[in-house]
Short mmCIF file of C-alpha atoms in Angstrom, two decimals:
data_model
loop_
_atom_site.label_atom_id
_atom_site.label_comp_id
_atom_site.label_asym_id
_atom_site.label_seq_id
_atom_site.Cartn_x
_atom_site.Cartn_y
_atom_site.Cartn_z
CA UNK A 14 58.85 117.82 89.20
CA UNK A 15 61.77 119.10 87.32
CA UNK A 16 63.19 116.34 84.97
CA UNK A 17 66.60 117.47 86.34
CA UNK A 18 67.59 118.54 90.40
CA UNK A 19 70.72 118.68 92.42
CA UNK A 20 68.32 119.16 95.82
CA UNK A 21 65.58 118.34 97.14
CA UNK A 22 63.76 119.22 100.29
CA UNK A 23 60.55 117.64 100.60
CA UNK A 24 58.59 118.90 97.38
CA UNK A 25 60.95 121.91 96.48
CA UNK A 26 63.48 121.54 94.42
CA UNK A 27 67.08 122.72 93.11
CA UNK A 28 68.34 123.13 89.86
CA UNK A 29 71.12 123.11 87.34
CA UNK A 30 69.86 126.25 86.21
CA UNK A 31 69.01 127.48 89.88
CA UNK A 32 72.41 127.03 90.74
CA UNK A 33 73.70 128.69 88.06
CA UNK A 34 71.93 131.95 88.82
CA UNK A 35 72.88 131.60 92.08
CA UNK A 36 76.76 130.84 91.63
CA UNK A 37 77.81 131.56 87.87
CA UNK A 38 81.42 131.08 88.46
CA UNK A 39 81.61 127.24 88.14
CA UNK A 40 83.51 126.89 91.50
CA UNK A 41 82.84 123.46 92.67
CA UNK A 42 84.05 124.56 96.29
CA UNK A 43 81.36 127.85 95.95
CA UNK A 44 78.43 125.26 94.31
CA UNK A 45 78.85 123.36 96.77
CA UNK A 46 78.35 126.11 99.52
CA UNK A 47 75.24 127.35 97.25
CA UNK A 48 73.76 123.79 97.25
CA UNK A 49 74.01 123.66 101.16
CA UNK A 50 72.64 127.08 102.19
CA UNK A 51 69.80 126.14 100.11
CA UNK A 52 68.70 123.02 101.77
CA UNK A 53 69.40 125.04 105.30
CA UNK A 54 67.14 127.97 103.89
CA UNK A 55 64.42 125.18 102.19
CA UNK A 56 63.96 123.77 105.58
CA UNK A 57 64.11 127.12 108.35
CA UNK A 58 61.35 128.62 105.12
CA UNK A 59 59.25 125.47 104.92
CA UNK A 60 59.28 125.21 108.77
CA UNK A 61 58.10 128.52 108.66
CA UNK A 62 55.29 127.81 107.11
CA UNK A 63 54.05 124.97 109.66
CA UNK A 64 53.96 127.57 112.13
CA UNK A 65 51.96 129.73 109.97
CA UNK A 66 54.58 132.58 109.93
CA UNK A 67 53.89 133.10 106.25
CA UNK A 68 50.94 134.04 106.14
CA UNK A 69 52.08 137.26 109.84
CA UNK A 70 51.29 141.09 108.98
CA UNK A 71 54.53 141.67 110.01
CA UNK A 72 56.04 138.69 107.64
CA UNK A 73 54.60 140.30 104.39
CA UNK A 74 54.93 143.82 105.46
CA UNK A 75 59.06 142.44 105.56
CA UNK A 76 58.01 140.65 102.55
CA UNK A 77 56.41 143.85 100.74
CA UNK A 78 59.58 146.59 102.03
CA UNK A 79 61.98 143.91 100.44
CA UNK A 80 60.59 143.98 97.23
CA UNK A 81 60.40 147.88 97.00
CA UNK A 82 64.02 147.85 98.37
CA UNK A 83 65.59 144.98 96.09
CA UNK A 84 63.10 147.00 92.68
CA UNK A 85 64.66 150.20 93.57
CA UNK A 86 69.07 148.74 93.84
CA UNK A 87 68.13 146.55 90.29
CA UNK A 88 66.53 150.29 88.88
CA UNK A 89 70.08 151.95 90.22
CA UNK A 90 72.29 149.15 89.08
CA UNK A 91 71.40 149.44 85.84
CA UNK A 92 71.45 153.67 85.88
CA UNK A 93 75.01 153.26 87.21
CA UNK A 94 75.68 150.75 84.69
CA UNK A 95 73.92 152.95 81.49
CA UNK A 96 75.67 156.31 83.39
CA UNK A 97 79.32 154.84 83.17
CA UNK A 98 79.24 154.27 79.63
CA UNK A 99 79.45 158.60 78.94
CA UNK A 100 82.41 158.37 81.35
CA UNK A 101 86.26 157.79 80.40
CA UNK A 102 88.41 156.61 83.07
CA UNK A 103 92.30 157.40 81.34
CA UNK A 104 95.29 158.57 83.44
CA UNK A 105 94.35 162.45 83.12
CA UNK A 106 91.31 162.13 84.97
CA UNK A 107 92.75 159.67 87.53
CA UNK A 108 95.59 162.39 87.66
CA UNK A 109 93.05 164.95 88.25
CA UNK A 110 91.43 163.17 91.17
CA UNK A 111 94.48 162.89 92.45
CA UNK A 112 95.67 166.07 92.45
CA UNK A 113 92.57 167.51 93.81
CA UNK A 114 92.28 164.91 96.72
CA UNK A 115 96.28 164.82 97.16
CA UNK A 116 95.90 165.38 100.98
CA UNK A 117 93.76 162.18 101.08
CA UNK A 118 97.09 159.93 100.32
CA UNK A 119 99.61 161.57 102.89
CA UNK A 120 102.06 158.81 104.36
CA UNK A 121 101.92 158.50 107.97
CA UNK A 122 105.43 156.71 108.09
CA UNK A 123 108.56 156.32 105.68
CA UNK A 124 107.43 153.99 102.65
CA UNK A 125 109.59 152.40 100.08
CA UNK A 126 108.75 151.79 96.62
CA UNK A 127 109.68 148.53 95.18
CA UNK A 128 109.67 145.51 92.72
CA UNK A 129 109.82 142.16 94.63
CA UNK A 130 110.84 138.93 92.54
CA UNK A 131 110.71 135.48 94.01
CA UNK A 132 113.02 132.63 92.98
CA UNK A 133 113.22 128.64 94.31
CA UNK A 134 116.49 129.42 95.04
CA UNK A 135 119.87 131.57 95.19
CA UNK A 136 121.29 130.55 92.41
CA UNK A 137 118.65 131.65 90.09
CA UNK A 138 117.92 135.02 92.20
CA UNK A 139 121.82 136.20 91.64
CA UNK A 140 121.76 135.10 88.10
CA UNK A 141 118.98 136.88 87.55
CA UNK A 142 120.10 140.26 89.65
CA UNK A 143 123.50 140.35 87.78
CA UNK A 144 121.70 140.08 83.85
CA UNK A 145 118.99 143.14 85.09
CA UNK A 146 120.63 145.23 87.46
CA UNK A 147 121.63 147.62 85.17
CA UNK A 148 118.72 147.43 82.50
CA UNK A 149 114.94 146.46 84.13
CA UNK A 150 112.43 146.89 81.88
CA UNK A 151 110.70 148.89 85.13
CA UNK A 152 107.33 149.05 83.00
CA UNK A 153 106.64 145.06 83.32
CA UNK A 154 105.94 144.86 86.35
CA UNK A 155 103.77 145.72 89.53
CA UNK A 156 105.43 148.50 91.45
CA UNK A 157 104.18 148.00 95.23
CA UNK A 158 104.73 150.06 98.23
CA UNK A 159 105.65 148.63 101.53
CA UNK A 160 104.83 150.69 104.94
CA UNK A 161 109.10 150.67 107.01
CA UNK A 162 107.01 149.60 109.83
CA UNK A 163 106.24 146.18 108.37
CA UNK A 164 109.68 145.33 107.40
CA UNK A 165 111.74 143.59 110.14
CA UNK A 166 115.25 144.70 110.49
CA UNK A 167 117.04 142.43 108.30
CA UNK A 168 115.28 143.31 105.24
CA UNK A 169 115.68 147.12 106.50
CA UNK A 170 119.00 147.07 106.41
CA UNK A 171 119.11 145.53 103.14
CA UNK A 172 117.27 148.51 101.36
CA UNK A 173 119.54 150.99 103.50
CA UNK A 174 122.24 149.40 101.54
CA UNK A 175 121.27 149.69 97.90
CA UNK A 176 121.04 152.52 96.19
CA UNK A 177 117.82 153.30 93.87
CA UNK A 178 117.25 151.74 90.63
CA UNK A 179 118.91 148.88 91.86
CA UNK A 180 118.76 144.99 93.17
CA UNK A 181 119.24 143.80 96.41
CA UNK A 182 120.81 141.22 97.49
CA UNK A 183 119.05 137.51 97.43
CA UNK A 184 117.11 137.15 100.83
CA UNK A 185 115.58 134.04 101.89
CA UNK A 186 112.44 134.61 103.80
CA UNK A 187 109.80 131.00 103.86
CA UNK A 188 112.28 128.84 101.54
CA UNK A 189 112.01 131.28 99.23
CA UNK A 190 114.99 133.62 98.01
CA UNK A 191 113.76 137.52 97.18
CA UNK A 192 114.78 139.85 95.49
CA UNK A 193 113.93 143.91 96.50
CA UNK A 194 114.60 146.59 93.02
CA UNK A 195 113.95 149.96 94.92
CA UNK A 196 112.16 152.53 92.50
CA UNK A 197 112.05 155.21 94.93
CA UNK A 198 111.62 156.32 98.97
CA UNK A 199 108.82 158.57 100.49
CA UNK A 200 109.12 160.39 103.70
CA UNK A 201 106.54 160.58 106.30
CA UNK A 202 104.35 163.47 105.49
CA UNK A 203 104.83 163.53 102.10
CA UNK A 204 102.35 162.83 99.75
CA UNK A 205 102.19 159.01 97.80
CA UNK A 206 102.99 159.38 94.40
CA UNK A 207 100.18 158.52 91.66
CA UNK A 208 101.70 155.75 90.37
CA UNK A 209 101.51 153.95 93.47
CA UNK A 210 98.37 154.36 94.46
CA UNK A 211 96.34 154.58 91.13
CA UNK A 212 94.24 151.40 92.07
CA UNK A 213 92.95 153.07 94.79
CA UNK A 214 92.59 156.06 92.96
CA UNK A 215 90.41 154.53 90.18
CA UNK A 216 88.49 152.95 93.23
CA UNK A 217 87.76 156.33 94.89
CA UNK A 218 87.02 158.41 91.85
CA UNK A 219 84.01 155.42 90.43
CA UNK A 220 83.05 155.29 94.28
CA UNK A 221 82.51 159.39 93.61
CA UNK A 222 81.01 159.28 90.23
CA UNK A 223 78.42 156.30 91.47
CA UNK A 224 77.32 158.13 94.61
CA UNK A 225 77.08 161.71 92.15
CA UNK A 226 75.33 159.77 89.65
CA UNK A 227 72.65 157.93 92.37
CA UNK A 228 72.06 161.65 94.48
CA UNK A 229 71.78 163.71 90.31
CA UNK A 230 68.98 160.48 89.43
CA UNK A 231 67.14 161.18 93.02
CA UNK A 232 67.47 164.73 92.76
CA UNK A 233 65.34 164.42 88.75
CA UNK A 234 62.61 162.24 90.27
CA UNK A 235 62.21 164.53 93.27
CA UNK A 236 61.13 167.54 89.62
CA UNK A 237 59.34 165.21 88.26
CA UNK A 238 57.20 163.73 90.77
CA UNK A 239 54.44 165.15 93.89
CA UNK A 240 56.32 164.48 97.56
CA UNK A 241 54.01 165.48 100.36
CA UNK A 242 55.28 165.76 103.21
CA UNK A 243 53.06 166.11 106.56
CA UNK A 244 55.61 165.77 109.26
CA UNK A 245 58.60 167.55 110.57
CA UNK A 246 62.02 166.26 109.82
CA UNK A 247 63.91 168.25 112.31
CA UNK A 248 66.82 167.79 114.79
#
């Protein structure tokens, strides 16, 4: 019996080390979920043992397959991690990817490029607008975009009345006063600018890179190993 444990189901124990492994974020809510999930699973597992399910051939085949799948998954994670160290993820690489996939970033409708500011009261919002209307350093803020169809009439009208690189008037929404700083617009069937979709581009580029790493690694394994297939896999 462990000297320190968090939970127990009969003769099975869940320790602090187990919790750190399965819930490493030091989040109390997630920790509680992890512990109760362990109790549920342990109860079911012990009941399955009583009913001799763990002795069945089907169970053992599933376990063997799961071992292979898990080992392969861990191996590929290590291969991907090591391979990614060789690549540089700078703006030039991502911009080149964007240019070669620009048709995937065509807007289906008009969108507004905005910086949104939130304030507790209208006076604070208006003071900020007056102070920064002609000298806002947009590099300090995150620029988002929003589709026209997602704007209500009031906000759509507000945005249509302001010039580029200027603030809207304060508008109250859900007890918060908002200012919109209009950076630009993209019309329907035009490509969404790179700076608005940079995060999406990085995610896509990484996903593509990982797929290629796995594909190349598997191809090398095919070359290094003897593989024999005695059945036809045709359609």
